[in-house]
PDB file of C-alpha atoms in Angstrom:
ATOM      1  CA  ALA A 167     280.761 -72.275  40.333  1.00 74.00           C
ATOM      2  CA  ALA A 168     279.858 -72.025  36.637  1.00 84.00           C
ATOM      3  CA  GLY A 169     276.076 -71.714  37.072  1.00 79.00           C
ATOM      4  CA  PRO A 170     274.017 -70.150  35.606  1.00 88.00           C
ATOM      5  CA  GLY A 171     276.390 -70.115  32.627  1.00 88.00           C
ATOM      6  CA  GLY A 172     276.638 -66.573  31.324  1.00 90.00           C
ATOM      7  CA  LYS A 173     280.432 -66.304  31.446  1.00 91.00           C
ATOM      8  CA  ALA A 174     281.028 -69.894  30.278  1.00 93.00           C
ATOM      9  CA  GLY A 175     278.546 -69.422  27.440  1.00 93.00           C
ATOM     10  CA  HIS A 176     280.175 -66.167  26.402  1.00 93.00           C
ATOM     11  CA  LEU A 177     283.617 -67.779  26.318  1.00 94.00           C
ATOM     12  CA  ALA A 178     282.270 -70.635  24.200  1.00 95.00           C
ATOM     13  CA  ALA A 179     280.544 -68.143  21.871  1.00 96.00           C
ATOM     14  CA  LEU A 180     283.929 -66.481  21.384  1.00 96.00           C
ATOM     15  CA  GLY A 181     285.273 -69.840  20.172  1.00 95.00           C
ATOM     16  CA  ALA A 182     286.822 -71.342  23.311  1.00 95.00           C
ATOM     17  CA  ARG A 183     286.319 -74.982  24.217  1.00 95.00           C
ATOM     18  CA  VAL A 184     284.952 -74.751  27.768  1.00 95.00           C
ATOM     19  CA  VAL A 185     284.611 -77.227  30.613  1.00 95.00           C
ATOM     20  CA  ALA A 186     282.177 -75.638  33.061  1.00 94.00           C
ATOM     21  CA  VAL A 187     282.258 -77.106  36.566  1.00 95.00           C
ATOM     22  CA  ASP A 188     279.596 -76.619  39.218  1.00 94.00           C
ATOM     23  CA  ARG A 189     278.994 -78.886  42.206  1.00 94.00           C
ATOM     24  CA  ASN A 190     275.284 -78.035  42.279  1.00 94.00           C
ATOM     25  CA  ARG A 191     273.384 -80.229  39.820  1.00 95.00           C
ATOM     26  CA  ARG A 192     270.628 -77.656  39.289  1.00 95.00           C
ATOM     27  CA  ARG A 193     273.088 -74.845  38.541  1.00 94.00           C
ATOM     28  CA  ALA A 194     275.074 -77.123  36.221  1.00 94.00           C
ATOM     29  CA  GLY A 195     271.804 -77.804  34.414  1.00 94.00           C
ATOM     30  CA  LEU A 196     271.357 -74.066  33.921  1.00 94.00           C
ATOM     31  CA  VAL A 197     274.785 -73.931  32.261  1.00 94.00           C
ATOM     32  CA  ALA A 198     273.845 -76.754  29.883  1.00 95.00           C
ATOM     33  CA  GLN A 199     270.535 -75.030  29.072  1.00 95.00           C
ATOM     34  CA  ALA A 200     272.326 -71.755  28.371  1.00 94.00           C
ATOM     35  CA  ALA A 201     274.794 -73.536  26.087  1.00 95.00           C
ATOM     36  CA  THR A 202     271.955 -75.073  24.094  1.00 96.00           C
ATOM     37  CA  ARG A 203     270.008 -71.801  23.968  1.00 95.00           C
ATOM     38  CA  ILE A 204     272.916 -69.805  22.538  1.00 96.00           C
ATOM     39  CA  GLY A 205     274.099 -72.592  20.233  1.00 96.00           C
ATOM     40  CA  VAL A 206     277.426 -73.495  21.834  1.00 96.00           C
ATOM     41  CA  ALA A 207     276.640 -76.909  23.325  1.00 96.00           C
ATOM     42  CA  ASP A 208     279.288 -78.450  21.065  1.00 96.00           C
ATOM     43  CA  ARG A 209     281.966 -76.257  22.720  1.00 96.00           C
ATOM     44  CA  LEU A 210     280.702 -76.152  26.300  1.00 96.00           C
ATOM     45  CA  LEU A 211     280.857 -79.320  28.396  1.00 94.00           C
ATOM     46  CA  THR A 212     279.088 -79.050  31.734  1.00 95.00           C
ATOM     47  CA  VAL A 213     280.319 -81.233  34.584  1.00 95.00           C
ATOM     48  CA  VAL A 214     278.833 -81.695  38.062  1.00 96.00           C
ATOM     49  CA  ALA A 215     281.932 -81.732  40.244  1.00 95.00           C
ATOM     50  CA  ASP A 216     283.734 -79.865  42.991  1.00 96.00           C
ATOM     51  CA  GLY A 217     285.930 -77.168  41.458  1.00 95.00           C
ATOM     52  CA  ARG A 218     288.539 -77.818  44.130  1.00 96.00           C
ATOM     53  CA  ARG A 219     289.081 -81.128  42.340  1.00 95.00           C
ATOM     54  CA  PRO A 220     288.227 -80.362  38.698  1.00 92.00           C
ATOM     55  CA  PRO A 221     287.962 -83.256  36.219  1.00 92.00           C
ATOM     56  CA  LEU A 222     291.134 -82.204  34.409  1.00 93.00           C
ATOM     57  CA  ARG A 223     294.671 -83.479  34.474  1.00 95.00           C
ATOM     58  CA  PRO A 224     297.309 -81.044  35.731  1.00 96.00           C
ATOM     59  CA  GLY A 225     298.424 -78.737  32.948  1.00 97.00           C
ATOM     60  CA  GLN A 226     295.604 -79.771  30.622  1.00 96.00           C
ATOM     61  CA  ALA A 227     293.903 -76.378  30.235  1.00 97.00           C
ATOM     62  CA  GLY A 228     295.137 -73.333  28.385  1.00 96.00           C
ATOM     63  CA  ALA A 229     293.259 -70.997  30.711  1.00 97.00           C
ATOM     64  CA  ALA A 230     290.865 -71.051  33.644  1.00 97.00           C
ATOM     65  CA  LEU A 231     288.184 -68.680  34.865  1.00 96.00           C
ATOM     66  CA  VAL A 232     287.455 -68.887  38.586  1.00 96.00           C
ATOM     67  CA  ASP A 233     284.107 -67.177  39.166  1.00 93.00           C
ATOM     68  CA  ALA A 234     284.269 -67.827  42.888  1.00 95.00           C
ATOM     69  CA  PRO A 235     281.468 -67.841  45.456  1.00 93.00           C
ATOM     70  CA  CYS A 236     281.710 -64.644  47.491  1.00 93.00           C
ATOM     71  CA  THR A 237     279.774 -62.234  49.697  1.00 92.00           C
ATOM     72  CA  ASN A 238     278.056 -60.810  46.576  1.00 87.00           C
ATOM     73  CA  LEU A 239     278.279 -57.248  47.851  1.00 89.00           C
ATOM     74  CA  GLY A 240     278.854 -55.995  44.324  1.00 85.00           C
ATOM     75  CA  SER A 241     275.507 -57.323  43.100  1.00 84.00           C
ATOM     76  CA  LEU A 242     273.295 -55.653  45.728  1.00 79.00           C
ATOM     77  CA  ARG A 243     272.069 -53.031  43.243  1.00 76.00           C
ATOM     78  CA  ARG A 244     270.215 -55.643  41.189  1.00 77.00           C
ATOM     79  CA  ARG A 245     269.929 -58.409  43.808  1.00 74.00           C
ATOM     80  CA  PRO A 246     269.302 -56.719  47.173  1.00 75.00           C
ATOM     81  CA  GLU A 247     268.355 -60.044  48.790  1.00 79.00           C
ATOM     82  CA  ALA A 248     272.016 -61.089  48.508  1.00 72.00           C
ATOM     83  CA  ARG A 249     272.737 -59.006  51.614  1.00 73.00           C
ATOM     84  CA  TRP A 250     271.125 -61.739  53.728  1.00 73.00           C
ATOM     85  CA  ARG A 251     273.136 -64.650  52.304  1.00 79.00           C
ATOM     86  CA  HIS A 252     276.448 -63.923  54.005  1.00 79.00           C
ATOM     87  CA  GLY A 253     277.656 -62.055  57.066  1.00 83.00           C
ATOM     88  CA  PRO A 254     281.102 -60.985  58.254  1.00 86.00           C
ATOM     89  CA  ASP A 255     281.647 -64.342  59.946  1.00 92.00           C
ATOM     90  CA  ASP A 256     281.351 -66.086  56.557  1.00 92.00           C
ATOM     91  CA  ILE A 257     284.284 -64.254  54.976  1.00 94.00           C
ATOM     92  CA  PRO A 258     287.101 -66.507  56.281  1.00 96.00           C
ATOM     93  CA  GLY A 259     285.373 -69.622  54.933  1.00 96.00           C
ATOM     94  CA  LEU A 260     284.693 -67.947  51.596  1.00 97.00           C
ATOM     95  CA  VAL A 261     288.328 -66.834  51.346  1.00 97.00           C
ATOM     96  CA  GLU A 262     289.467 -70.401  52.022  1.00 98.00           C
ATOM     97  CA  LEU A 263     287.151 -71.676  49.273  1.00 97.00           C
ATOM     98  CA  GLN A 264     288.246 -68.931  46.853  1.00 98.00           C
ATOM     99  CA  LEU A 265     291.889 -69.827  47.414  1.00 98.00           C
ATOM    100  CA  ALA A 266     291.246 -73.552  47.005  1.00 98.00           C
ATOM    101  CA  LEU A 267     289.311 -73.023  43.755  1.00 97.00           C
ATOM    102  CA  THR A 268     291.973 -70.723  42.348  1.00 98.00           C
ATOM    103  CA  GLU A 269     294.811 -73.093  43.288  1.00 98.00           C
ATOM    104  CA  ALA A 270     292.989 -75.997  41.638  1.00 97.00           C
ATOM    105  CA  ALA A 271     292.487 -73.872  38.526  1.00 97.00           C
ATOM    106  CA  ALA A 272     296.183 -72.972  38.499  1.00 98.00           C
ATOM    107  CA  ASP A 273     297.066 -76.662  38.742  1.00 98.00           C
ATOM    108  CA  ALA A 274     294.851 -77.399  35.726  1.00 97.00           C
ATOM    109  CA  VAL A 275     296.478 -74.696  33.577  1.00 98.00           C
ATOM    110  CA  ARG A 276     299.636 -75.426  31.600  1.00 98.00           C
ATOM    111  CA  PRO A 277     302.708 -73.183  31.763  1.00 98.00           C
ATOM    112  CA  GLY A 278     302.113 -70.028  29.740  1.00 97.00           C
ATOM    113  CA  GLY A 279     298.392 -70.187  30.485  1.00 97.00           C
ATOM    114  CA  THR A 280     296.132 -67.692  32.214  1.00 98.00           C
ATOM    115  CA  VAL A 281     294.098 -67.873  35.410  1.00 98.00           C
ATOM    116  CA  LEU A 282     291.394 -65.237  35.776  1.00 97.00           C
ATOM    117  CA  TYR A 283     290.047 -64.829  39.314  1.00 97.00           C
ATOM    118  CA  SER A 284     286.677 -63.083  39.578  1.00 96.00           C
ATOM    119  CA  VAL A 285     284.385 -62.189  42.476  1.00 96.00           C
ATOM    120  CA  CYS A 286     281.400 -59.843  42.623  1.00 92.00           C
ATOM    121  CA  THR A 287     282.432 -58.093  45.798  1.00 93.00           C
ATOM    122  CA  TRP A 288     284.901 -55.555  47.134  1.00 92.00           C
ATOM    123  CA  THR A 289     286.025 -56.799  50.542  1.00 94.00           C
ATOM    124  CA  GLN A 290     289.800 -56.619  50.939  1.00 96.00           C
ATOM    125  CA  ALA A 291     289.937 -60.229  52.133  1.00 97.00           C
ATOM    126  CA  GLU A 292     288.136 -61.592  49.034  1.00 97.00           C
ATOM    127  CA  THR A 293     289.925 -59.424  46.467  1.00 98.00           C
ATOM    128  CA  ASP A 294     293.519 -58.279  46.920  1.00 97.00           C
ATOM    129  CA  GLY A 295     293.838 -60.497  50.003  1.00 98.00           C
ATOM    130  CA  VAL A 296     293.100 -63.680  48.042  1.00 98.00           C
ATOM    131  CA  VAL A 297     295.523 -62.677  45.293  1.00 98.00           C
ATOM    132  CA  ALA A 298     298.285 -61.859  47.812  1.00 98.00           C
ATOM    133  CA  ALA A 299     297.767 -65.180  49.622  1.00 98.00           C
ATOM    134  CA  LEU A 300     297.783 -67.072  46.335  1.00 98.00           C
ATOM    135  CA  LEU A 301     301.031 -65.441  45.208  1.00 98.00           C
ATOM    136  CA  GLU A 302     302.585 -66.145  48.591  1.00 98.00           C
ATOM    137  CA  ARG A 303     301.666 -69.839  48.332  1.00 96.00           C
ATOM    138  CA  ARG A 304     302.705 -70.329  44.702  1.00 97.00           C
ATOM    139  CA  ASP A 305     305.840 -69.293  42.898  1.00 96.00           C
ATOM    140  CA  ASP A 306     304.537 -70.519  39.529  1.00 97.00           C
ATOM    141  CA  LEU A 307     302.058 -67.657  39.142  1.00 98.00           C
ATOM    142  CA  ARG A 308     302.675 -64.019  38.225  1.00 98.00           C
ATOM    143  CA  LEU A 309     300.124 -61.257  38.596  1.00 98.00           C
ATOM    144  CA  ASP A 310     299.486 -59.388  35.360  1.00 97.00           C
ATOM    145  CA  GLU A 311     296.766 -56.972  36.472  1.00 97.00           C
ATOM    146  CA  THR A 312     293.785 -56.437  38.727  1.00 98.00           C
ATOM    147  CA  ARG A 313     290.668 -54.371  38.233  1.00 97.00           C
ATOM    148  CA  GLN A 314     287.959 -53.347  40.681  1.00 97.00           C
ATOM    149  CA  LEU A 315     284.671 -52.308  39.076  1.00 95.00           C
ATOM    150  CA  TRP A 316     282.311 -50.071  41.059  1.00 93.00           C
ATOM    151  CA  PRO A 317     278.579 -49.608  40.382  1.00 89.00           C
ATOM    152  CA  HIS A 318     278.694 -45.837  40.824  1.00 89.00           C
ATOM    153  CA  ARG A 319     281.737 -45.380  38.597  1.00 93.00           C
ATOM    154  CA  ASP A 320     281.558 -48.166  36.023  1.00 92.00           C
ATOM    155  CA  GLY A 321     277.791 -48.660  35.618  1.00 89.00           C
ATOM    156  CA  ALA A 322     278.183 -52.382  36.336  1.00 87.00           C
ATOM    157  CA  ASP A 323     278.053 -54.703  39.304  1.00 90.00           C
ATOM    158  CA  GLY A 324     280.883 -54.265  41.784  1.00 91.00           C
ATOM    159  CA  MET A 325     283.383 -56.845  40.619  1.00 94.00           C
ATOM    160  CA  PHE A 326     287.036 -57.673  41.188  1.00 97.00           C
ATOM    161  CA  LEU A 327     289.198 -59.327  38.537  1.00 97.00           C
ATOM    162  CA  ALA A 328     292.770 -60.530  38.713  1.00 98.00           C
ATOM    163  CA  ARG A 329     294.641 -61.963  35.731  1.00 98.00           C
ATOM    164  CA  LEU A 330     297.538 -64.259  36.561  1.00 98.00           C
ATOM    165  CA  PHE A 331     299.954 -66.080  34.285  1.00 98.00           C
ATOM    166  CA  LYS A 332     301.368 -69.503  35.015  1.00 98.00           C
ATOM    167  CA  VAL A 333     305.078 -69.207  34.376  1.00 97.00           C
ATOM    168  CA  ARG A 334     306.039 -72.863  34.841  1.00 92.00           C
TER     169      ARG A 334
END
């Protein structure tokens, strides 16, 4: 879910070598355009693929950012139309996808690496619930910290972040 490429481009601008994966060809194209526009195309490879099966061997990556599809409740301030994209009945399917993407990312990361899980929402199921389920399923990950950003308090979109370390 790398499109449109802001986070991947920023990571590449900081010096990281990035493989950005999006299953939507148009959104992957936006990532490639962003990489060219900001001058990091040599460090940002864009791949059209399903993030549940990323084009990486297990343990190949030093870190992974999972910017998972979600209910987008945290972005309503600047994108009010997002309220019509998902309803309460969509949450279980989104949680399943979020878990699958994060597990695939964890598989791709080598021991000692970092997995950063990010969603622009605040539902319990998509935030702490996903992290708890992930830690219950996997004994090779350790939670370092979580952070919930709120529009009224932080002056940013509502966003949840969890940083996990792969211990083995």
